[in-house]
PDB file of C-alpha atoms in Angstrom:
ATOM      1  CA  UNK W   1     -22.078  -2.559 -23.858  1.00  0.00           C
ATOM      2  CA  UNK W   2     -23.309   0.467 -26.374  1.00  0.00           C
ATOM      3  CA  UNK W   3     -24.485   3.417 -24.114  1.00  0.00           C
ATOM      4  CA  UNK W   4     -26.635   6.116 -25.736  1.00  0.00           C
ATOM      5  CA  UNK W   5     -23.464   8.410 -25.963  1.00  0.00           C
ATOM      6  CA  UNK W   6     -22.392   5.677 -28.196  1.00  0.00           C
ATOM      7  CA  UNK W   7     -25.195   5.715 -30.706  1.00  0.00           C
ATOM      8  CA  UNK W   8     -25.119   9.187 -30.667  1.00  0.00           C
ATOM      9  CA  UNK W   9     -21.202   8.891 -31.968  1.00  0.00           C
ATOM     10  CA  UNK W  10     -22.558   6.399 -34.646  1.00  0.00           C
ATOM     11  CA  UNK W  11     -25.588   8.666 -35.746  1.00  0.00           C
ATOM     12  CA  UNK W  12     -22.798  11.626 -36.127  1.00  0.00           C
ATOM     13  CA  UNK W  13     -20.715   9.735 -38.178  1.00  0.00           C
ATOM     14  CA  UNK W  14     -23.016   8.762 -40.619  1.00  0.00           C
ATOM     15  CA  UNK W  15     -24.047  12.343 -41.391  1.00  0.00           C
ATOM     16  CA  UNK W  16     -20.513  13.557 -41.679  1.00  0.00           C
ATOM     17  CA  UNK W  17     -17.791  12.724 -44.270  1.00  0.00           C
ATOM     18  CA  UNK W  18     -15.573  10.129 -44.199  1.00  0.00           C
ATOM     19  CA  UNK W  19     -11.867  11.565 -42.550  1.00  0.00           C
ATOM     20  CA  UNK W  20      -9.976  10.266 -45.652  1.00  0.00           C
ATOM     21  CA  UNK W  21     -12.195  11.793 -48.346  1.00  0.00           C
ATOM     22  CA  UNK W  22     -11.359  15.108 -46.695  1.00  0.00           C
ATOM     23  CA  UNK W  23      -7.854  14.917 -47.179  1.00  0.00           C
ATOM     24  CA  UNK W  24      -7.575  16.614 -50.622  1.00  0.00           C
ATOM     25  CA  UNK W  25      -4.625  19.017 -49.745  1.00  0.00           C
ATOM     26  CA  UNK W  26      -2.005  19.333 -47.121  1.00  0.00           C
ATOM     27  CA  UNK W  27      -4.162  21.911 -44.887  1.00  0.00           C
ATOM     28  CA  UNK W  28      -7.494  19.641 -44.999  1.00  0.00           C
ATOM     29  CA  UNK W  29      -5.470  16.893 -44.080  1.00  0.00           C
ATOM     30  CA  UNK W  30      -4.155  18.504 -41.258  1.00  0.00           C
ATOM     31  CA  UNK W  31      -7.323  20.059 -39.905  1.00  0.00           C
ATOM     32  CA  UNK W  32      -8.910  16.432 -40.415  1.00  0.00           C
ATOM     33  CA  UNK W  33      -6.900  14.508 -38.420  1.00  0.00           C
ATOM     34  CA  UNK W  34      -7.083  17.183 -35.715  1.00  0.00           C
ATOM     35  CA  UNK W  35     -10.733  16.720 -35.930  1.00  0.00           C
ATOM     36  CA  UNK W  36     -10.523  12.887 -35.942  1.00  0.00           C
ATOM     37  CA  UNK W  37      -8.432  13.053 -32.695  1.00  0.00           C
ATOM     38  CA  UNK W  38     -10.448  15.279 -31.015  1.00  0.00           C
ATOM     39  CA  UNK W  39     -13.792  13.272 -31.666  1.00  0.00           C
ATOM     40  CA  UNK W  40     -11.973  10.108 -30.825  1.00  0.00           C
ATOM     41  CA  UNK W  41     -10.726  11.436 -27.754  1.00  0.00           C
ATOM     42  CA  UNK W  42     -14.062  12.845 -26.719  1.00  0.00           C
ATOM     43  CA  UNK W  43     -15.478   9.543 -27.198  1.00  0.00           C
ATOM     44  CA  UNK W  44     -13.204   7.401 -25.319  1.00  0.00           C
ATOM     45  CA  UNK W  45     -13.063   9.947 -22.119  1.00  0.00           C
ATOM     46  CA  UNK W  46     -17.112   9.173 -22.313  1.00  0.00           C
ATOM     47  CA  UNK W  47     -16.721   5.371 -22.618  1.00  0.00           C
ATOM     48  CA  UNK W  48     -14.029   4.541 -20.549  1.00  0.00           C
ATOM     49  CA  UNK W  49     -13.945   6.880 -17.581  1.00  0.00           C
ATOM     50  CA  UNK W  50     -14.202   4.715 -15.046  1.00  0.00           C
ATOM     51  CA  UNK W  51     -11.337   2.649 -16.191  1.00  0.00           C
ATOM     52  CA  UNK W  52      -8.828   5.105 -15.525  1.00  0.00           C
ATOM     53  CA  UNK W  53      -8.406   6.614 -19.379  1.00  0.00           C
ATOM     54  CA  UNK W  54      -5.421   8.662 -19.977  1.00  0.00           C
ATOM     55  CA  UNK W  55      -5.148   9.672 -23.594  1.00  0.00           C
ATOM     56  CA  UNK W  56      -4.793   8.481 -26.746  1.00  0.00           C
ATOM     57  CA  UNK W  57      -2.340   8.218 -29.747  1.00  0.00           C
ATOM     58  CA  UNK W  58      -2.913   7.930 -33.178  1.00  0.00           C
ATOM     59  CA  UNK W  59      -0.091   6.176 -35.429  1.00  0.00           C
ATOM     60  CA  UNK W  60      -0.958   6.077 -38.841  1.00  0.00           C
ATOM     61  CA  UNK W  61       1.098   3.112 -40.889  1.00  0.00           C
ATOM     62  CA  UNK W  62       0.717   2.035 -44.560  1.00  0.00           C
ATOM     63  CA  UNK W  63      -1.205  -1.035 -43.466  1.00  0.00           C
ATOM     64  CA  UNK W  64      -3.445   0.093 -40.983  1.00  0.00           C
ATOM     65  CA  UNK W  65      -4.377   3.415 -38.437  1.00  0.00           C
ATOM     66  CA  UNK W  66      -2.828   2.332 -34.709  1.00  0.00           C
ATOM     67  CA  UNK W  67      -5.218   3.805 -31.840  1.00  0.00           C
ATOM     68  CA  UNK W  68      -3.200   3.187 -28.601  1.00  0.00           C
ATOM     69  CA  UNK W  69      -5.291   4.320 -25.457  1.00  0.00           C
ATOM     70  CA  UNK W  70      -3.487   4.903 -22.516  1.00  0.00           C
ATOM     71  CA  UNK W  71      -5.202   3.838 -19.371  1.00  0.00           C
ATOM     72  CA  UNK W  72      -4.160   3.158 -15.630  1.00  0.00           C
ATOM     73  CA  UNK W  73      -6.128  -0.363 -15.863  1.00  0.00           C
ATOM     74  CA  UNK W  74      -5.499  -1.833 -18.907  1.00  0.00           C
ATOM     75  CA  UNK W  75      -7.170  -4.897 -18.084  1.00  0.00           C
ATOM     76  CA  UNK W  76     -10.543  -2.992 -17.799  1.00  0.00           C
ATOM     77  CA  UNK W  77     -10.228  -1.330 -21.161  1.00  0.00           C
ATOM     78  CA  UNK W  78      -9.196  -4.912 -22.713  1.00  0.00           C
ATOM     79  CA  UNK W  79     -12.688  -6.112 -20.977  1.00  0.00           C
ATOM     80  CA  UNK W  80     -13.114  -9.882 -20.431  1.00  0.00           C
ATOM     81  CA  UNK W  81     -11.410 -11.955 -23.215  1.00  0.00           C
ATOM     82  CA  UNK W  82     -11.071  -8.491 -25.231  1.00  0.00           C
ATOM     83  CA  UNK W  83     -14.479  -8.112 -25.499  1.00  0.00           C
ATOM     84  CA  UNK W  84     -14.802  -4.440 -24.958  1.00  0.00           C
ATOM     85  CA  UNK W  85     -11.709  -3.696 -27.175  1.00  0.00           C
ATOM     86  CA  UNK W  86     -13.204  -5.322 -30.028  1.00  0.00           C
ATOM     87  CA  UNK W  87     -16.380  -3.640 -29.745  1.00  0.00           C
ATOM     88  CA  UNK W  88     -14.806   0.052 -29.263  1.00  0.00           C
ATOM     89  CA  UNK W  89     -12.875  -1.025 -32.808  1.00  0.00           C
ATOM     90  CA  UNK W  90     -15.978  -2.047 -34.513  1.00  0.00           C
ATOM     91  CA  UNK W  91     -17.864   1.239 -33.235  1.00  0.00           C
ATOM     92  CA  UNK W  92     -14.789   3.216 -34.515  1.00  0.00           C
ATOM     93  CA  UNK W  93     -14.728   1.250 -37.252  1.00  0.00           C
ATOM     94  CA  UNK W  94     -18.331   2.560 -38.410  1.00  0.00           C
ATOM     95  CA  UNK W  95     -17.906   5.783 -37.252  1.00  0.00           C
ATOM     96  CA  UNK W  96     -14.819   7.037 -39.314  1.00  0.00           C
ATOM     97  CA  UNK W  97     -15.905   4.665 -42.226  1.00  0.00           C
ATOM     98  CA  UNK W  98     -12.713   2.893 -42.221  1.00  0.00           C
ATOM     99  CA  UNK W  99     -12.029  -0.129 -44.093  1.00  0.00           C
ATOM    100  CA  UNK W 100     -12.244  -3.814 -42.647  1.00  0.00           C
ATOM    101  CA  UNK W 101      -8.770  -4.442 -40.329  1.00  0.00           C
ATOM    102  CA  UNK W 102      -7.695  -1.112 -41.466  1.00  0.00           C
ATOM    103  CA  UNK W 103      -7.940   0.173 -37.733  1.00  0.00           C
ATOM    104  CA  UNK W 104      -6.736  -1.755 -34.827  1.00  0.00           C
ATOM    105  CA  UNK W 105      -6.878  -0.326 -30.698  1.00  0.00           C
ATOM    106  CA  UNK W 106      -4.348  -1.396 -28.371  1.00  0.00           C
ATOM    107  CA  UNK W 107      -4.122  -0.404 -24.703  1.00  0.00           C
ATOM    108  CA  UNK W 108      -0.559   0.687 -23.029  1.00  0.00           C
ATOM    109  CA  UNK W 109      -0.408   1.007 -18.981  1.00  0.00           C
ATOM    110  CA  UNK W 110       0.954   4.767 -18.303  1.00  0.00           C
ATOM    111  CA  UNK W 111       4.228   4.943 -16.648  1.00  0.00           C
ATOM    112  CA  UNK W 112       3.556   7.073 -13.740  1.00  0.00           C
ATOM    113  CA  UNK W 113      -0.254   7.845 -12.616  1.00  0.00           C
ATOM    114  CA  UNK W 114       0.909  10.265 -10.081  1.00  0.00           C
ATOM    115  CA  UNK W 115       2.470  12.373 -13.383  1.00  0.00           C
ATOM    116  CA  UNK W 116      -0.939  12.187 -15.505  1.00  0.00           C
ATOM    117  CA  UNK W 117      -3.265  15.244 -14.728  1.00  0.00           C
ATOM    118  CA  UNK W 118      -5.969  12.960 -16.442  1.00  0.00           C
ATOM    119  CA  UNK W 119      -5.973  10.511 -14.227  1.00  0.00           C
ATOM    120  CA  UNK W 120      -5.427  12.601 -11.318  1.00  0.00           C
ATOM    121  CA  UNK W 121      -8.241  14.980 -12.472  1.00  0.00           C
ATOM    122  CA  UNK W 122     -10.797  11.535 -13.031  1.00  0.00           C
ATOM    123  CA  UNK W 123      -9.501  10.252  -9.320  1.00  0.00           C
ATOM    124  CA  UNK W 124     -10.506  13.601  -7.937  1.00  0.00           C
ATOM    125  CA  UNK W 125     -13.891  13.263  -9.541  1.00  0.00           C
ATOM    126  CA  UNK W 126     -14.860  10.285  -8.266  1.00  0.00           C
ATOM    127  CA  UNK W 127     -13.600  11.189  -4.534  1.00  0.00           C
ATOM    128  CA  UNK W 128     -16.191  13.909  -4.711  1.00  0.00           C
ATOM    129  CA  UNK W 129     -18.999  11.705  -6.529  1.00  0.00           C
ATOM    130  CA  UNK W 130     -18.249   9.459  -3.377  1.00  0.00           C
ATOM    131  CA  UNK W 131     -18.672  12.207  -0.748  1.00  0.00           C
ATOM    132  CA  UNK W 132     -15.265  13.306   0.392  1.00  0.00           C
ATOM    133  CA  UNK W 133     -14.847  16.718   1.466  1.00  0.00           C
ATOM    134  CA  UNK W 134     -13.256  19.015  -0.795  1.00  0.00           C
ATOM    135  CA  UNK W 135     -10.204  20.027   1.277  1.00  0.00           C
ATOM    136  CA  UNK W 136      -9.103  16.280   1.959  1.00  0.00           C
ATOM    137  CA  UNK W 137      -9.622  15.445  -1.615  1.00  0.00           C
ATOM    138  CA  UNK W 138      -7.783  18.068  -3.274  1.00  0.00           C
ATOM    139  CA  UNK W 139      -4.645  17.513  -0.673  1.00  0.00           C
ATOM    140  CA  UNK W 140      -4.857  13.826  -0.991  1.00  0.00           C
ATOM    141  CA  UNK W 141      -4.073  14.610  -4.989  1.00  0.00           C
ATOM    142  CA  UNK W 142      -1.558  17.252  -4.058  1.00  0.00           C
ATOM    143  CA  UNK W 143       0.430  14.762  -1.554  1.00  0.00           C
ATOM    144  CA  UNK W 144       0.206  11.651  -4.346  1.00  0.00           C
ATOM    145  CA  UNK W 145       1.534  14.012  -7.165  1.00  0.00           C
ATOM    146  CA  UNK W 146       4.596  15.804  -5.476  1.00  0.00           C
ATOM    147  CA  UNK W 147       5.535  11.590  -3.924  1.00  0.00           C
ATOM    148  CA  UNK W 148       5.542  10.661  -7.784  1.00  0.00           C
ATOM    149  CA  UNK W 149       8.359  13.011  -8.426  1.00  0.00           C
ATOM    150  CA  UNK W 150       6.714  16.160 -10.003  1.00  0.00           C
ATOM    151  CA  UNK W 151       8.063  19.375  -9.601  1.00  0.00           C
ATOM    152  CA  UNK W 152       4.928  21.328  -8.700  1.00  0.00           C
ATOM    153  CA  UNK W 153       0.900  20.671  -8.903  1.00  0.00           C
ATOM    154  CA  UNK W 154      -1.820  22.932  -8.304  1.00  0.00           C
ATOM    155  CA  UNK W 155      -5.413  21.973  -8.144  1.00  0.00           C
ATOM    156  CA  UNK W 156      -8.242  24.406  -8.528  1.00  0.00           C
ATOM    157  CA  UNK W 157     -11.979  23.298  -7.482  1.00  0.00           C
ATOM    158  CA  UNK W 158     -14.821  25.940  -8.564  1.00  0.00           C
ATOM    159  CA  UNK W 159     -18.718  26.031  -7.921  1.00  0.00           C
ATOM    160  CA  UNK W 160     -20.721  25.609  -4.893  1.00  0.00           C
ATOM    161  CA  UNK W 161     -18.576  24.177  -2.332  1.00  0.00           C
ATOM    162  CA  UNK W 162     -20.617  24.673   0.581  1.00  0.00           C
ATOM    163  CA  UNK W 163     -22.490  27.558   0.798  1.00  0.00           C
ATOM    164  CA  UNK W 164     -24.818  28.703  -2.143  1.00  0.00           C
ATOM    165  CA  UNK W 165     -22.539  31.421  -3.232  1.00  0.00           C
ATOM    166  CA  UNK W 166     -20.142  29.927  -6.014  1.00  0.00           C
ATOM    167  CA  UNK W 167     -16.375  30.460  -4.936  1.00  0.00           C
ATOM    168  CA  UNK W 168     -12.744  29.047  -5.882  1.00  0.00           C
ATOM    169  CA  UNK W 169     -10.962  26.975  -4.048  1.00  0.00           C
ATOM    170  CA  UNK W 170      -6.858  26.606  -5.237  1.00  0.00           C
ATOM    171  CA  UNK W 171      -4.455  24.329  -3.847  1.00  0.00           C
ATOM    172  CA  UNK W 172      -0.514  24.489  -4.737  1.00  0.00           C
ATOM    173  CA  UNK W 173       2.355  22.778  -3.733  1.00  0.00           C
ATOM    174  CA  UNK W 174       5.806  22.899  -5.542  1.00  0.00           C
ATOM    175  CA  UNK W 175       7.198  25.342  -8.355  1.00  0.00           C
ATOM    176  CA  UNK W 176       5.085  25.943 -11.168  1.00  0.00           C
ATOM    177  CA  UNK W 177       5.836  27.949 -14.463  1.00  0.00           C
ATOM    178  CA  UNK W 178       2.606  29.586 -16.816  1.00  0.00           C
ATOM    179  CA  UNK W 179       4.372  31.359 -19.336  1.00  0.00           C
ATOM    180  CA  UNK W 180       6.696  30.453 -22.597  1.00  0.00           C
ATOM    181  CA  UNK W 181       7.476  27.772 -24.634  1.00  0.00           C
ATOM    182  CA  UNK W 182       8.426  25.483 -21.383  1.00  0.00           C
ATOM    183  CA  UNK W 183       4.785  25.979 -20.333  1.00  0.00           C
ATOM    184  CA  UNK W 184       3.772  23.766 -23.138  1.00  0.00           C
ATOM    185  CA  UNK W 185       5.921  20.630 -22.622  1.00  0.00           C
ATOM    186  CA  UNK W 186       6.522  20.778 -19.040  1.00  0.00           C
ATOM    187  CA  UNK W 187       2.856  21.698 -17.692  1.00  0.00           C
ATOM    188  CA  UNK W 188       0.165  18.673 -17.828  1.00  0.00           C
ATOM    189  CA  UNK W 189      -3.318  19.904 -17.383  1.00  0.00           C
ATOM    190  CA  UNK W 190      -6.849  18.257 -17.153  1.00  0.00           C
ATOM    191  CA  UNK W 191     -10.347  20.000 -16.790  1.00  0.00           C
ATOM    192  CA  UNK W 192     -13.434  18.027 -15.708  1.00  0.00           C
ATOM    193  CA  UNK W 193     -16.612  18.696 -14.301  1.00  0.00           C
ATOM    194  CA  UNK W 194     -18.783  16.740 -11.452  1.00  0.00           C
ATOM    195  CA  UNK W 195     -22.561  16.715 -11.201  1.00  0.00           C
ATOM    196  CA  UNK W 196     -23.616  16.889  -7.263  1.00  0.00           C
ATOM    197  CA  UNK W 197     -26.485  17.545  -5.983  1.00  0.00           C
ATOM    198  CA  UNK W 198     -26.363  21.279  -5.147  1.00  0.00           C
ATOM    199  CA  UNK W 199     -24.902  21.956  -8.643  1.00  0.00           C
ATOM    200  CA  UNK W 200     -21.801  21.571 -11.015  1.00  0.00           C
ATOM    201  CA  UNK W 201     -18.379  21.871 -10.226  1.00  0.00           C
ATOM    202  CA  UNK W 202     -15.146  22.662 -12.409  1.00  0.00           C
ATOM    203  CA  UNK W 203     -11.945  20.866 -11.481  1.00  0.00           C
ATOM    204  CA  UNK W 204      -8.612  21.508 -13.017  1.00  0.00           C
ATOM    205  CA  UNK W 205      -5.356  19.759 -12.189  1.00  0.00           C
ATOM    206  CA  UNK W 206      -1.776  21.105 -13.440  1.00  0.00           C
ATOM    207  CA  UNK W 207       1.302  19.269 -12.658  1.00  0.00           C
ATOM    208  CA  UNK W 208       4.558  20.014 -13.749  1.00  0.00           C
ATOM    209  CA  UNK W 209       6.806  17.426 -14.966  1.00  0.00           C
ATOM    210  CA  UNK W 210      10.361  16.730 -13.992  1.00  0.00           C
ATOM    211  CA  UNK W 211      12.732  17.049 -16.358  1.00  0.00           C
ATOM    212  CA  UNK W 212      13.781  13.725 -17.543  1.00  0.00           C
ATOM    213  CA  UNK W 213      16.910  13.133 -19.683  1.00  0.00           C
ATOM    214  CA  UNK W 214      15.667   9.366 -21.285  1.00  0.00           C
ATOM    215  CA  UNK W 215      12.057  11.412 -21.793  1.00  0.00           C
ATOM    216  CA  UNK W 216       9.856   8.880 -19.741  1.00  0.00           C
ATOM    217  CA  UNK W 217       8.526  10.800 -17.044  1.00  0.00           C
ATOM    218  CA  UNK W 218       9.304  14.013 -18.066  1.00  0.00           C
ATOM    219  CA  UNK W 219      10.384  16.671 -21.045  1.00  0.00           C
ATOM    220  CA  UNK W 220      14.388  15.692 -22.602  1.00  0.00           C
ATOM    221  CA  UNK W 221      14.953  19.565 -22.906  1.00  0.00           C
ATOM    222  CA  UNK W 222      15.850  21.135 -19.555  1.00  0.00           C
ATOM    223  CA  UNK W 223      14.343  24.610 -18.485  1.00  0.00           C
ATOM    224  CA  UNK W 224      16.128  27.362 -20.225  1.00  0.00           C
ATOM    225  CA  UNK W 225      17.192  29.170 -17.305  1.00  0.00           C
ATOM    226  CA  UNK W 226      18.473  26.280 -15.741  1.00  0.00           C
ATOM    227  CA  UNK W 227      22.265  27.001 -15.365  1.00  0.00           C
ATOM    228  CA  UNK W 228      24.671  24.161 -14.493  1.00  0.00           C
ATOM    229  CA  UNK W 229      27.917  24.599 -12.959  1.00  0.00           C
ATOM    230  CA  UNK W 230      30.656  21.992 -13.857  1.00  0.00           C
ATOM    231  CA  UNK W 231      33.574  20.942 -11.727  1.00  0.00           C
ATOM    232  CA  UNK W 232      36.817  22.709 -12.568  1.00  0.00           C
ATOM    233  CA  UNK W 233      39.374  20.533 -14.646  1.00  0.00           C
ATOM    234  CA  UNK W 234      42.352  19.660 -13.273  1.00  0.00           C
ATOM    235  CA  UNK W 235      45.361  21.571 -13.781  1.00  0.00           C
ATOM    236  CA  UNK W 236      48.033  20.171 -15.434  1.00  0.00           C
ATOM    237  CA  UNK W 237      51.772  20.116 -13.292  1.00  0.00           C
ATOM    238  CA  UNK W 238      54.635  21.279 -15.367  1.00  0.00           C
ATOM    239  CA  UNK W 239      58.324  20.439 -14.510  1.00  0.00           C
ATOM    240  CA  UNK W 240      60.655  23.111 -13.067  1.00  0.00           C
ATOM    241  CA  UNK W 241      62.666  24.526 -15.984  1.00  0.00           C
ATOM    242  CA  UNK W 242      66.433  23.257 -15.927  1.00  0.00           C
ATOM    243  CA  UNK W 243      69.460  25.147 -17.965  1.00  0.00           C
ATOM    244  CA  UNK W 244      71.265  23.265 -20.376  1.00  0.00           C
ATOM    245  CA  UNK W 245      75.122  24.632 -21.039  1.00  0.00           C
ATOM    246  CA  UNK W 246      75.441  24.462 -24.635  1.00  0.00           C
ATOM    247  CA  UNK W 247      79.229  25.000 -24.634  1.00  0.00           C
ATOM    248  CA  UNK W 248      79.947  22.370 -22.490  1.00  0.00           C
ATOM    249  CA  UNK W 249      78.560  19.796 -24.439  1.00  0.00           C
ATOM    250  CA  UNK W 250      79.944  21.136 -27.598  1.00  0.00           C
TER     251      UNK W 250
END
């Protein structure tokens, strides 16, 4: 199971210092945590590309560090009788100098494959490697994403598509924002490279997630320019005014 990239990963780990040893102050701790997650994500992207890898979450707890691997096919990530995930745990433990039983890996299925940019970018990559035409592959991804409930989608393919001259093709559908803080929360994007016979193609998939108050399939916070018009309140009816003769009662 251990590929050449896995051995390179371990060799690099033997040369670098432990992540925990670098936690002298808060600034170094955040930098070390960021480097740890980036290197971990790069390693899992190479190892689990064919198993529908869609991202990773690191949850440090007092007892151990929990690493949740998000994937579309969790059974392939686990392997036969959990063999593959045990081997991945051993490699990560050795690379980052974790104590025995101090790191644990879990596989979690993503809620919606059509709203995950990494999954769709990998899907497009394997379609092009299989020899499917660029237009057909891109329109297939675009349609699947929009049917999954996305507000918008954009697919860009650049490189030597047909002729010797390199060019870029853009396919877009729906609504897409590009600037401001909402773009960080609402836009999920992924970038991949596919090695074909004529050269390397660059693939970029951007998905605009829908607003979801529960926070499962999209951000909880609504877009700042969304105006919600409420229904008017029912006007309360008052009885007609009556006059009382005070002298008569006295």
